[in-house]
Short mmCIF file of C-alpha atoms and ligand atoms in Angstrom, two decimals:
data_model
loop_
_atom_site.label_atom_id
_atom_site.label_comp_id
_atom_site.label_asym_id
_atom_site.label_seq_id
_atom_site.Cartn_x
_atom_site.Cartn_y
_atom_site.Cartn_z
CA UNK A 5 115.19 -33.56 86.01
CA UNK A 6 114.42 -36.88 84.21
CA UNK A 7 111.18 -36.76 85.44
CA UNK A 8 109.00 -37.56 81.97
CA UNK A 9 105.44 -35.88 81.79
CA UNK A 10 104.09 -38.44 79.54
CA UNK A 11 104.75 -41.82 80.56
CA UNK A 12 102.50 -44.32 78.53
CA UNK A 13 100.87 -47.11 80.87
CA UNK A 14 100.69 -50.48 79.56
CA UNK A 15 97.53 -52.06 80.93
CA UNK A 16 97.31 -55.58 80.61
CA UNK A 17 93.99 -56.40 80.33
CA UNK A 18 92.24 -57.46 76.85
CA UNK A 19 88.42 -57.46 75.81
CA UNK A 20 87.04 -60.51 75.75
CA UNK A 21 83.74 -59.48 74.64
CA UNK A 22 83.14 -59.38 70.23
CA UNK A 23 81.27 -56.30 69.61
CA UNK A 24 77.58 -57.41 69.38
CA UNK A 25 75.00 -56.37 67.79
CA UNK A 26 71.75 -54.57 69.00
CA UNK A 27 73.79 -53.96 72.82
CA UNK A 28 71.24 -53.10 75.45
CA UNK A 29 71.62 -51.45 78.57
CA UNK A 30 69.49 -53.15 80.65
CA UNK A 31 69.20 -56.14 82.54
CA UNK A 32 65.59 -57.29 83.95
CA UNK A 33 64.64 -59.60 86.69
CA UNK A 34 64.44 -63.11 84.46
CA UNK A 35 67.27 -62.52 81.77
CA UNK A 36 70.77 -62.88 82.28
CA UNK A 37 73.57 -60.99 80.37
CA UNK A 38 73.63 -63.41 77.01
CA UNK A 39 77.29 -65.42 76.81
CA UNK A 40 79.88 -62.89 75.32
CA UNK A 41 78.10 -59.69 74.96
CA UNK A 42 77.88 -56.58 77.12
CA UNK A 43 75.65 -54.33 78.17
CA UNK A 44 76.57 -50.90 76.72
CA UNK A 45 75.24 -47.41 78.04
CA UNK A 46 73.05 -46.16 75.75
CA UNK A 47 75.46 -43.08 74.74
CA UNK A 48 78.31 -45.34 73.68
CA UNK A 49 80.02 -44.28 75.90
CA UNK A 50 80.53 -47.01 78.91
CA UNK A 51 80.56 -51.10 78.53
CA UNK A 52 79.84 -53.92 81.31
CA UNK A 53 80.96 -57.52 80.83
CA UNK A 54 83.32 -60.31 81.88
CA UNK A 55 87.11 -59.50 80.78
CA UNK A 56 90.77 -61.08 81.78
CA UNK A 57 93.90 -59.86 82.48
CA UNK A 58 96.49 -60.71 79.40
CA UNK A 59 97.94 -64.49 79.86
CA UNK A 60 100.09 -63.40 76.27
CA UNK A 61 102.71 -62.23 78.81
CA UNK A 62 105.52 -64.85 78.83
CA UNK A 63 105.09 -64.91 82.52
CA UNK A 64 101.89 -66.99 82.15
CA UNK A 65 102.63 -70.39 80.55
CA UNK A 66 99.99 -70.94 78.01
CA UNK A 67 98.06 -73.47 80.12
CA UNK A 68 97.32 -71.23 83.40
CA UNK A 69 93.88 -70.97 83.61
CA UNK A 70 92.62 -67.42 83.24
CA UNK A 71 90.95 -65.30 85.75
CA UNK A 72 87.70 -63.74 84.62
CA UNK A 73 86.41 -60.16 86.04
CA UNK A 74 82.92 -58.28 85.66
CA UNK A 75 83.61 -55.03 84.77
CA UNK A 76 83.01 -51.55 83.24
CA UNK A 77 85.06 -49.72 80.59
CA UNK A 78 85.09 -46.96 77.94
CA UNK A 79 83.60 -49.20 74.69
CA UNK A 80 84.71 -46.56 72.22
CA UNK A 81 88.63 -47.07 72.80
CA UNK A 82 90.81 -50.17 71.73
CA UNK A 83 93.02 -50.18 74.51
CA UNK A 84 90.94 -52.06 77.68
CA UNK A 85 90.57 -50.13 80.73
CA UNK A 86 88.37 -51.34 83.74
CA UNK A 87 87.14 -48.24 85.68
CA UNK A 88 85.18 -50.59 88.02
CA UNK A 89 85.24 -54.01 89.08
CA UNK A 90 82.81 -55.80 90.82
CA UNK A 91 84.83 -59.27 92.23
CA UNK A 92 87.98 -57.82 92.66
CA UNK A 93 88.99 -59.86 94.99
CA UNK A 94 86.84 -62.90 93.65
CA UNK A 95 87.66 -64.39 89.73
CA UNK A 96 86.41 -66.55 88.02
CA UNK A 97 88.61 -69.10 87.28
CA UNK A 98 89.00 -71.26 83.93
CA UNK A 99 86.68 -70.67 81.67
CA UNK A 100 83.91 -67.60 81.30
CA UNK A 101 81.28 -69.88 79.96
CA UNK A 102 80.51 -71.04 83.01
CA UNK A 103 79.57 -67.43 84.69
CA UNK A 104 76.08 -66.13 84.14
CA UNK A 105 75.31 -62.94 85.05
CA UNK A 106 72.00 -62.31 85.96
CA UNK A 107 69.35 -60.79 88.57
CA UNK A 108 69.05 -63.54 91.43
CA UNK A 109 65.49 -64.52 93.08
CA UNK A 110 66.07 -62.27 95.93
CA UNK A 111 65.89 -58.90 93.64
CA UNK A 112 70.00 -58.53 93.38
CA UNK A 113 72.43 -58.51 90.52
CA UNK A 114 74.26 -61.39 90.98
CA UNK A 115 77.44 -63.44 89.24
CA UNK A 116 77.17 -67.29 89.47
CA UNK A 117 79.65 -70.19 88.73
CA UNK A 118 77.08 -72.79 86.99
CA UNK A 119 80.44 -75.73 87.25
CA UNK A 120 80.81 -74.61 91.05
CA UNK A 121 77.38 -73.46 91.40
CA UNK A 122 78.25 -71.12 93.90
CA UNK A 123 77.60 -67.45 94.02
CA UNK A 124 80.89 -64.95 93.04
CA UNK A 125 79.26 -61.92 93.74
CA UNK A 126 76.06 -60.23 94.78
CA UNK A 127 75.54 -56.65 95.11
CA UNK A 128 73.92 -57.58 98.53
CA UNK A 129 71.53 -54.82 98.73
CA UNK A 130 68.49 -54.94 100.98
CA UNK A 131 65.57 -54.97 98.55
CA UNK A 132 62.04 -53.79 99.01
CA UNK A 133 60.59 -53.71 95.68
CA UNK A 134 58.92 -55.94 94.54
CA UNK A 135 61.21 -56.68 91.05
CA UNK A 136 64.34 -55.13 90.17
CA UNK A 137 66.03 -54.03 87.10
CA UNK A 138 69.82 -53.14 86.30
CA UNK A 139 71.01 -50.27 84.05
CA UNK A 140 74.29 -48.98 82.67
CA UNK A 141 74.05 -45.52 83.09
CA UNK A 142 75.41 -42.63 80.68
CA UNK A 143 77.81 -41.60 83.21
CA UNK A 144 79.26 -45.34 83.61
CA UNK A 145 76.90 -46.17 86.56
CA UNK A 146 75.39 -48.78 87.23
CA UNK A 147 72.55 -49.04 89.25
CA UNK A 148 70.03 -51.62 90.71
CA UNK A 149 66.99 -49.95 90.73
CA UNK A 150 63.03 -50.60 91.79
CA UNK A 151 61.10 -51.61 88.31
CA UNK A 152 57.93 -50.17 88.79
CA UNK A 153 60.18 -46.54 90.13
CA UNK A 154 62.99 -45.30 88.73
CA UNK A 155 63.76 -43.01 91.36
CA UNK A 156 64.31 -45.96 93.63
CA UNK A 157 67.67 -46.79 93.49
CA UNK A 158 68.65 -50.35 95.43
CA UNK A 159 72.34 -50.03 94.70
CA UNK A 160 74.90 -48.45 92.63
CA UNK A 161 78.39 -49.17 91.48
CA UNK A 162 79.44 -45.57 92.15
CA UNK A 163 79.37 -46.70 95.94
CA UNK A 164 81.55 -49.06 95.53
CA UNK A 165 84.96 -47.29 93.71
CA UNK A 166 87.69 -49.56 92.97
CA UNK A 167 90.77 -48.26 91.83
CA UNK A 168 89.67 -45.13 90.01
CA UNK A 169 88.05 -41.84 90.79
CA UNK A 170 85.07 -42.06 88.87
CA UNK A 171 83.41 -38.98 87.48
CA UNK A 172 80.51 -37.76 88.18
CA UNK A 173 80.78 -40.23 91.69
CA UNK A 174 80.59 -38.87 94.90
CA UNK A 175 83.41 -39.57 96.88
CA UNK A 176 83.52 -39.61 100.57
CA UNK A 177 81.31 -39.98 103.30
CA UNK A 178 77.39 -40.77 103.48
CA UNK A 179 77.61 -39.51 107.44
CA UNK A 180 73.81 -41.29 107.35
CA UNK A 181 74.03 -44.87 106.18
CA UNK A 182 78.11 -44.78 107.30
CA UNK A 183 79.30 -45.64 103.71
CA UNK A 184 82.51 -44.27 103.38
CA UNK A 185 84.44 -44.28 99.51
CA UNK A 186 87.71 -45.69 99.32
CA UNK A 187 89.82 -46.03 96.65
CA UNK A 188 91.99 -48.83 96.91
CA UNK A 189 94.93 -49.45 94.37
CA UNK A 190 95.27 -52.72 92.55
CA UNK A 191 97.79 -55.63 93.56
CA UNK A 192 99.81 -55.92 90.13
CA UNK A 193 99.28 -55.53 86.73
CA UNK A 194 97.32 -59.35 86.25
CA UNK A 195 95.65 -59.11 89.87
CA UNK A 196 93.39 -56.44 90.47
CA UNK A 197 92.93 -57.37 93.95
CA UNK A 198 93.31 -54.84 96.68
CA UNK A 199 96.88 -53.57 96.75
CA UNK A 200 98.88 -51.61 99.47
CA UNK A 201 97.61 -48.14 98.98
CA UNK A 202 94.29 -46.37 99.52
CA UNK A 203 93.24 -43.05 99.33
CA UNK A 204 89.78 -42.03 101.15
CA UNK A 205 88.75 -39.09 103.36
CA UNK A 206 91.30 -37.97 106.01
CA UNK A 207 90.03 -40.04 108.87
CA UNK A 208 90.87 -36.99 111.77
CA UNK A 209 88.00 -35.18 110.53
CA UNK A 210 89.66 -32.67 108.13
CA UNK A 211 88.52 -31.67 104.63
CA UNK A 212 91.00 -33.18 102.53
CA UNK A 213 92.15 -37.05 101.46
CA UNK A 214 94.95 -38.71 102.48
CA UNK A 215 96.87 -41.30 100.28
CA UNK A 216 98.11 -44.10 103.02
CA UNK A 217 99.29 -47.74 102.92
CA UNK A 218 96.31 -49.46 103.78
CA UNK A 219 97.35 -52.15 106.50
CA UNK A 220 99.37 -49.38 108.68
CA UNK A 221 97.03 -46.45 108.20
CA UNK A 222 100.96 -44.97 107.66
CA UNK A 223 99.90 -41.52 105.65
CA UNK A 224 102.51 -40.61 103.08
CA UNK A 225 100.33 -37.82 101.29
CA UNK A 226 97.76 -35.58 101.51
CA UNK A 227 95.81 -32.96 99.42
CA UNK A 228 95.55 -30.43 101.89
CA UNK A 229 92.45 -29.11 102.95
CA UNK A 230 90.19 -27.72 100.52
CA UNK A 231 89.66 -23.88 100.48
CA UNK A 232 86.69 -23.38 99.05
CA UNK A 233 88.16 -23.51 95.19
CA UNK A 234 90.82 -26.01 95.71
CA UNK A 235 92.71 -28.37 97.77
CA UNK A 236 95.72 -26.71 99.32
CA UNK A 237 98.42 -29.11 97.77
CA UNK A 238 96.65 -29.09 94.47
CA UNK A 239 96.55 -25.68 93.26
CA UNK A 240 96.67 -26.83 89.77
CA UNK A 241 93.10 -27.80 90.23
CA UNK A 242 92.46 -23.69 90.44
CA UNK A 243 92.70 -23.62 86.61
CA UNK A 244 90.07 -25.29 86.37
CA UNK A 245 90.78 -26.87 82.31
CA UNK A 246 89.44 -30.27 82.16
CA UNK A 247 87.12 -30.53 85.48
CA UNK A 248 84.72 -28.87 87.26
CA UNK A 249 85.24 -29.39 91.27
CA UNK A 250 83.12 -29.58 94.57
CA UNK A 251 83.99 -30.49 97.88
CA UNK A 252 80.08 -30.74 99.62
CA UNK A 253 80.32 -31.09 103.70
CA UNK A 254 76.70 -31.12 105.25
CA UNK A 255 74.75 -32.40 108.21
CA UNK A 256 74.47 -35.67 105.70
CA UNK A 257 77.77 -36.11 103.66
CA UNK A 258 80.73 -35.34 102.89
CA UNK A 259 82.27 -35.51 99.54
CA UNK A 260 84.04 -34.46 96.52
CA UNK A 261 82.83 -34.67 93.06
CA UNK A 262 84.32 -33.72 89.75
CA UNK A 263 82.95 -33.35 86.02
CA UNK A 264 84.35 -32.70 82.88
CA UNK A 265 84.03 -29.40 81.35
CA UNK A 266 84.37 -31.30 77.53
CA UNK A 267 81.95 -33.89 77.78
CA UNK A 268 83.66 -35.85 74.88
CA UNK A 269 87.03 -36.52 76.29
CA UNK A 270 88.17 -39.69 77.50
CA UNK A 271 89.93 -39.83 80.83
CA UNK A 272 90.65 -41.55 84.16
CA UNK A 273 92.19 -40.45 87.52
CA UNK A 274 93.14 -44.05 89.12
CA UNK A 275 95.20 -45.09 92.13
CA UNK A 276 98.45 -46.58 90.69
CA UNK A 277 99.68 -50.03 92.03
CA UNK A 278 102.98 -47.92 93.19
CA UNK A 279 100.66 -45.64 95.53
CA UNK A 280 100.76 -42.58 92.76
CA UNK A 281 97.31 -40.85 91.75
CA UNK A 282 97.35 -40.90 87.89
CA UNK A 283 95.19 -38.97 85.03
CA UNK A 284 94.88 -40.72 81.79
CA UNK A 285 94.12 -38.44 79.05
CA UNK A 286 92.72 -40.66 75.76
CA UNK A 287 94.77 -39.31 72.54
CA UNK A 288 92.99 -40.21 69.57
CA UNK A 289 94.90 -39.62 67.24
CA UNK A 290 97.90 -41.49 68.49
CA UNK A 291 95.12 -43.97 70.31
CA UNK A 292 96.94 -44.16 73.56
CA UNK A 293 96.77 -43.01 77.05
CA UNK A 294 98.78 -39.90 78.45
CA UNK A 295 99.45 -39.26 81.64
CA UNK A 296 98.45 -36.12 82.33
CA UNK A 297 99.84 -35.99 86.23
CA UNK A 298 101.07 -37.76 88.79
CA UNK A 299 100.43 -37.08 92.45
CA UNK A 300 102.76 -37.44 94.77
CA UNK A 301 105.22 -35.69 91.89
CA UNK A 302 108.25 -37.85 93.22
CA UNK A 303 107.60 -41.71 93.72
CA UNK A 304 109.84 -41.43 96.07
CA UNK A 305 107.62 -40.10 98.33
CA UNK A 306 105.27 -43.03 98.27
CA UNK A 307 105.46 -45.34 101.51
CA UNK A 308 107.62 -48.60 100.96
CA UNK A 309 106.93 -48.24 96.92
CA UNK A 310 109.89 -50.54 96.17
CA UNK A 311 109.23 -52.84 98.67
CA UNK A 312 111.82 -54.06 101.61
CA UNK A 313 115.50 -53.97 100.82
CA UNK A 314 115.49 -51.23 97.90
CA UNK A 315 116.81 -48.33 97.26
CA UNK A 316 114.19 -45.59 95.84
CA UNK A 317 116.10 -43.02 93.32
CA UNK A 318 113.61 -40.93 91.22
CA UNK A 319 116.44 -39.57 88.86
CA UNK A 320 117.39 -42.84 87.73
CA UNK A 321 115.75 -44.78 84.50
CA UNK A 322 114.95 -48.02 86.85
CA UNK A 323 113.44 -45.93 89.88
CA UNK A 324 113.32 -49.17 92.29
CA UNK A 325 116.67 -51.01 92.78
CA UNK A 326 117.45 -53.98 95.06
CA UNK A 327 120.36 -52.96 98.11
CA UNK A 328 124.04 -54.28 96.90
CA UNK A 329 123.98 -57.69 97.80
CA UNK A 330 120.38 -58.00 97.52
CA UNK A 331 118.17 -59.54 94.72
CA UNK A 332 114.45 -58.98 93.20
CA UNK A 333 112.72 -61.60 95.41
CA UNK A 334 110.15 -62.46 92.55
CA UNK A 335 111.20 -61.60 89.33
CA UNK A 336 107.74 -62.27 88.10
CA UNK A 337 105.47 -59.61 90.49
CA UNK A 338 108.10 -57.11 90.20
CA UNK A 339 107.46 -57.40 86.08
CA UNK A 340 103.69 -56.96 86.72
CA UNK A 341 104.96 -53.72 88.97
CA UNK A 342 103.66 -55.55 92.13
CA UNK A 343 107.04 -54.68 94.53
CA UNK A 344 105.53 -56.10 97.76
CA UNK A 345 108.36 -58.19 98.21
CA UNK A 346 111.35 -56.21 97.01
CA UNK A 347 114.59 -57.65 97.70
CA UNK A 348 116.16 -60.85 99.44
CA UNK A 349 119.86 -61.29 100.47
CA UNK A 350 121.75 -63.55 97.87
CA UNK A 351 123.30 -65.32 100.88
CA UNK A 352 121.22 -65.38 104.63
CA UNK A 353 122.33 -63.79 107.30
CA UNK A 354 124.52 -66.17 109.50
CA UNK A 355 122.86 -64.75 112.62
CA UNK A 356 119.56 -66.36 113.44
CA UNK A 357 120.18 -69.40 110.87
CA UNK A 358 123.56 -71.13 112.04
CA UNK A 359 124.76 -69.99 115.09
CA UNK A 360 123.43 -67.33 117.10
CA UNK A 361 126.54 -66.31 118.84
CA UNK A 362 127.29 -63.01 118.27
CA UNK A 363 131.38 -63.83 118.40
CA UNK A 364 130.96 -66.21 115.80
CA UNK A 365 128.93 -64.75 113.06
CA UNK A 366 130.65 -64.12 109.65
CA UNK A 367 128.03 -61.27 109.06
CA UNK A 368 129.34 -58.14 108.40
CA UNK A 369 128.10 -54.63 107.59
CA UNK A 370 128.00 -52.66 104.52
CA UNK A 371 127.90 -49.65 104.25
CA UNK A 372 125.49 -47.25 102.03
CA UNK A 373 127.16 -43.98 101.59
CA UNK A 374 124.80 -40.95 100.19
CA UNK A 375 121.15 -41.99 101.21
CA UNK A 376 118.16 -40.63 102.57
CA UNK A 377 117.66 -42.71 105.96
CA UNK A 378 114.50 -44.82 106.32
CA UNK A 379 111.98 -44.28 108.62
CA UNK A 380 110.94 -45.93 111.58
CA UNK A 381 114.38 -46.16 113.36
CA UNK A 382 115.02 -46.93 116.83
CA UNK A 383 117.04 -45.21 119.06
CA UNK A 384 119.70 -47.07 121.12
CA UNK A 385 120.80 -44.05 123.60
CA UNK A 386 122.88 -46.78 125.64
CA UNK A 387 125.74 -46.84 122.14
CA UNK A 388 127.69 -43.51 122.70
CA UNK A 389 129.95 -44.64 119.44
CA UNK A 390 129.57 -45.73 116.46
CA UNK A 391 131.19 -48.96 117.43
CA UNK A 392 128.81 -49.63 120.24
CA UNK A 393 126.28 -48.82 117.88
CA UNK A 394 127.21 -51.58 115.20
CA UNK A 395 127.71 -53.96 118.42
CA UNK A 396 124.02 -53.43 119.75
CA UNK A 397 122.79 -54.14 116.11
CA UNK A 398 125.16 -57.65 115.94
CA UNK A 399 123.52 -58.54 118.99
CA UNK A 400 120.04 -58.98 117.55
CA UNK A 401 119.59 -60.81 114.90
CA UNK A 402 116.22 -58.81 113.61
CA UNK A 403 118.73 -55.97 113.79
CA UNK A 404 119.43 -54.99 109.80
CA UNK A 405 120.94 -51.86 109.79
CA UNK A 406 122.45 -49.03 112.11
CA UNK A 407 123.73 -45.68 111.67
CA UNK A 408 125.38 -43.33 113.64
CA UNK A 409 125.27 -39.86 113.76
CA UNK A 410 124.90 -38.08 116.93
CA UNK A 411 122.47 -40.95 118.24
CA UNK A 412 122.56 -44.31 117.38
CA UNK A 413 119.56 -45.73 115.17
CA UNK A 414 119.04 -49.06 114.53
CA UNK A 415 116.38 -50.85 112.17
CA UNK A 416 114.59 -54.16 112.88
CA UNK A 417 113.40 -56.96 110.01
CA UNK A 418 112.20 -55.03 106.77
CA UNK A 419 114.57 -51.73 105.55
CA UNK A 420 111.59 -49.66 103.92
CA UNK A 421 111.83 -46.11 102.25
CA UNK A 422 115.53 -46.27 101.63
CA UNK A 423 116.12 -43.47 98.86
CA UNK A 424 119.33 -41.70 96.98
C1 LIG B 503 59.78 -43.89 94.27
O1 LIG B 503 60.96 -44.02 95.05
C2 LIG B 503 61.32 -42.86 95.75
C3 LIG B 503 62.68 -43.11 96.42
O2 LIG B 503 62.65 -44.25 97.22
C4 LIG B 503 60.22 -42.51 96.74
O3 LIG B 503 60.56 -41.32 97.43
C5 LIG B 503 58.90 -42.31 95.99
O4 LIG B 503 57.84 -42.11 96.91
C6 LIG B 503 58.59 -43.55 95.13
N1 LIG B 503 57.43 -43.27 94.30
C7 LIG B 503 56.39 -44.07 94.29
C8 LIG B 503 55.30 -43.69 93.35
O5 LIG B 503 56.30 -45.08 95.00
C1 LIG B 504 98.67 -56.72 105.96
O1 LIG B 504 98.32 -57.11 107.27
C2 LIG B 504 97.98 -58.47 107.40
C3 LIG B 504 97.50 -58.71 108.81
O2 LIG B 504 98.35 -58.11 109.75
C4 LIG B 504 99.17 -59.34 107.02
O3 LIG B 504 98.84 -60.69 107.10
C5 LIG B 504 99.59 -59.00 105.59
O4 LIG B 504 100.75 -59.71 105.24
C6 LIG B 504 99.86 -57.51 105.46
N1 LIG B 504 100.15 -57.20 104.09
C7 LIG B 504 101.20 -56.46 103.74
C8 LIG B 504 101.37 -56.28 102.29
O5 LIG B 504 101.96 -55.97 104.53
C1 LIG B 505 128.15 -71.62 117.59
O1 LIG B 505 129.53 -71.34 117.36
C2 LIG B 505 130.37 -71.51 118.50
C3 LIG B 505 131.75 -71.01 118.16
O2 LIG B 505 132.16 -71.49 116.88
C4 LIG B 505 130.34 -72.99 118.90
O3 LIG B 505 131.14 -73.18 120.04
C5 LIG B 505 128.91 -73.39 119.22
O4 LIG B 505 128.82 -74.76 119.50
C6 LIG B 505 127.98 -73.07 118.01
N1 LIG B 505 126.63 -73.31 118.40
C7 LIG B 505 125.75 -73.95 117.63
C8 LIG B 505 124.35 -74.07 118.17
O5 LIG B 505 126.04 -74.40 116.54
C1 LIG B 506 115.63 -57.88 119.04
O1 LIG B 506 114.94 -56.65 118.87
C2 LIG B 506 113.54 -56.80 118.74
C3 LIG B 506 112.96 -55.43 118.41
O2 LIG B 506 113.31 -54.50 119.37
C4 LIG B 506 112.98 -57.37 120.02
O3 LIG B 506 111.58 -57.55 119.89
C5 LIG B 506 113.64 -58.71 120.27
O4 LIG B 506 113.21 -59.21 121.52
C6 LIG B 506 115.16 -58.57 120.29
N1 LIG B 506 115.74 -59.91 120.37
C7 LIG B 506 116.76 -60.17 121.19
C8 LIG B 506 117.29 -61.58 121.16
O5 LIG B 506 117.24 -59.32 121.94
#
């Protein structure tokens, strides 16, 4: 097994934000987060301000503009690691100067573009007090809350997970209101945009959560359903070391919640852009990140994780590898371990392109001995040989693939999930 327990995780992402002096961890209705600075939580513990993803990598020339995020992270360690991000999908682009974070007229927390002058991103919460106030909780929440009552809480950023598991969040289903958590995965290393995988309750009803590839629903993991003490697939959660578990199912939610046992200790459980649930454990005294585990074990096992055209091989040092014949189609998202769109043939097809007569096509087949077959195959009962079979998959050009064994299978546009 070459399967390493401690794999450290470069995270591209670097603090923008000088330490400042006398942080607070409030924002009221009338101020505005002050250029550069943070709010902080007032144990130290958890930071909110604007950061970017690194633009040292050689794959951004030094003039691309960077791309400017609100978010939360641990202040105490070096290394920058959003647990939460509130315009995900929306940057800032160019410079940060120009955002001002601040409460809005109508009572919500709300980023602003002063060049564009155009709203980035409001927490959108219906308000009926009178004046709000934000706070960055101890527990890295951070709520928009009624002034005059603190018990009156408008919105919070525990509601709205991005790619991490946050602790001390409930995660699920609010069966009243309808919210329902999901944890979505990022798109690459520089573009925390929603990726391809999500995890969230499993939507048949059953107590457990399902990891799936968003756009298909297509479920390629699951916890199993918890037992009262654990979830089935999990039963390394029955120790019970770091965390303290519940899974809560009542007449108004459903959810699970964890806590840490040592309050001190830094960690995060995050969706990975490959579609793997990771826990970061914070080493000080090396002052990195250690992955703790990995979930599924084999990345194998995650739905199209090397995109179209690969071959998945958990055993080897480069896991995702592009088909003979076949080439990384961007060099530059597969570095920033976004494999959306795998591989390309280094020469097209003939079929479909030049001529689409079957009896003229130079395309030939190839064949892949010793692999797993993908999924998703169609079944040609008509081809009795393997012959036949190759013939009904020359006479479509959306045909890529056939094989042969007792049936024969045939695969249409994208080969996904092909494994040693
Ligand atoms: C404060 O807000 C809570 C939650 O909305 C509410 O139940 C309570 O009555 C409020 N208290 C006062 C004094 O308005
Ligand atoms: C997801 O689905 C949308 C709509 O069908 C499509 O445009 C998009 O390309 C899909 N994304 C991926 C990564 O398959
Ligand atoms: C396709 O190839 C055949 C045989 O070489 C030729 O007769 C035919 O004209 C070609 N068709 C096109 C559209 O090029
Ligand atoms: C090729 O196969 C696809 C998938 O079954 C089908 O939608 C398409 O109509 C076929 N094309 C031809 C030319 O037979």
């Amino acid at each position: 097994m070459l399967r390493t327990f401690i794999i450290l995780v470069p995270l591209l992402f670097s603090i923008h934000s000088p330490a400042c002096s006398a942080a607070t961890d409030t924002i009221s209705a009338g101020e505005a987060l002050p250029k550069d600075e943070k709010l902080v939580s007032r144990n130290g513990r958890f930071a909110l301000g604007f950061f970017h993803p690194d633009t040292d990598s050689k794959f951004f020339p030094r003039h691309t503009l960077k791309h400017w995020y609100l978010g939360i992270w641990f202040d105490k360690i070096p290394v920058l690691t959003p647990i939460w991000i509130a315009n995900r999908e929306n940057p800032i682009v160019g410079h940060h100067r120009v955002t001002k974070l601040t409460i809005a007229s109508d009572g919500n927390l709300a980023i602003f573009n002063q060049a564009t002058r155009s709203t980035v991103w409001s927490t959108h919460a219906s308000i009926t007090a009178k004046k709000t106030m934000v706070v960055l909780q101890d527990n890295g929440n951070l709520i928009l809350r009624d002034a005059s009552n603190s018990s009156n809480v408008l919105w919070q950023s525990f509601d709205y997970p991005t790619d991490v598991m946050l602790i001390g969040a409930k995660f699920g289903l609010d069966k009243v209101t309808g919210l329902n958590r999901v944890i979505v995965s990022k798109k690459s290393l520089a573009d925390p945009a929603a990726g391809l995988y999500c995890l969230e309750l499993d939507p048949t009803g059953a107590n457990q959560y399902v990891l799936e590839f968003c756009n298909s629903s297509i479920v390629y993991w699951s916890t199993g359903e918890w037992n009262g003490q654990f979830f089935n697939s999990i039963p390394e959660m029955s120790g019970r070391t770091l965390f303290d578990f519940k899974f809560i199912n009542n007449n108004q939610e459903k959810y699970f919640v964890f806590n840490l046992l040592e309050k001190d200790l830094i960690t995060v459980c995050f969706l990975d852009i490959s579609g793997q649930m990771k826990q970061l454990l914070w080493l000080e005294n090396k002052q990195e990140w250690a992955t703790i585990y990995t979930l599924p074990k084999d990345l194998c096992d995650i739905y199209a994780t090397c995109g179209p055209f690969t071959v998945c091989n958990s055993n080897a040092l480069q896991v995702c590898d592009c088909i003979k014949g076949f080439s990384v189609r961007s060099p530059k998202d597969w570095e920033l371990e976004d494999r959306a769109g795998g591989c390309i043939r280094n020469t097209p097809l003939d079929c479909g392109t030049k001529n689409q007569s079957r009896t003229a096509t130079t395309d030939k087949f190839y064949s892949l001995p010793g692999i797993g077959l993908p999924t998703e195959a169609n079944i040609i009962e008509a081809a009795r040989t393997a012959d036949q079979c190759a013939l009904a998959c020359q006479n479509n050009c959306s045909c890529t693939a056939y094989s042969y064994g007792n049936r024969c299978s045939v695969w249409y546009d994208d080969l996904l999930n092909v494994r040693v």
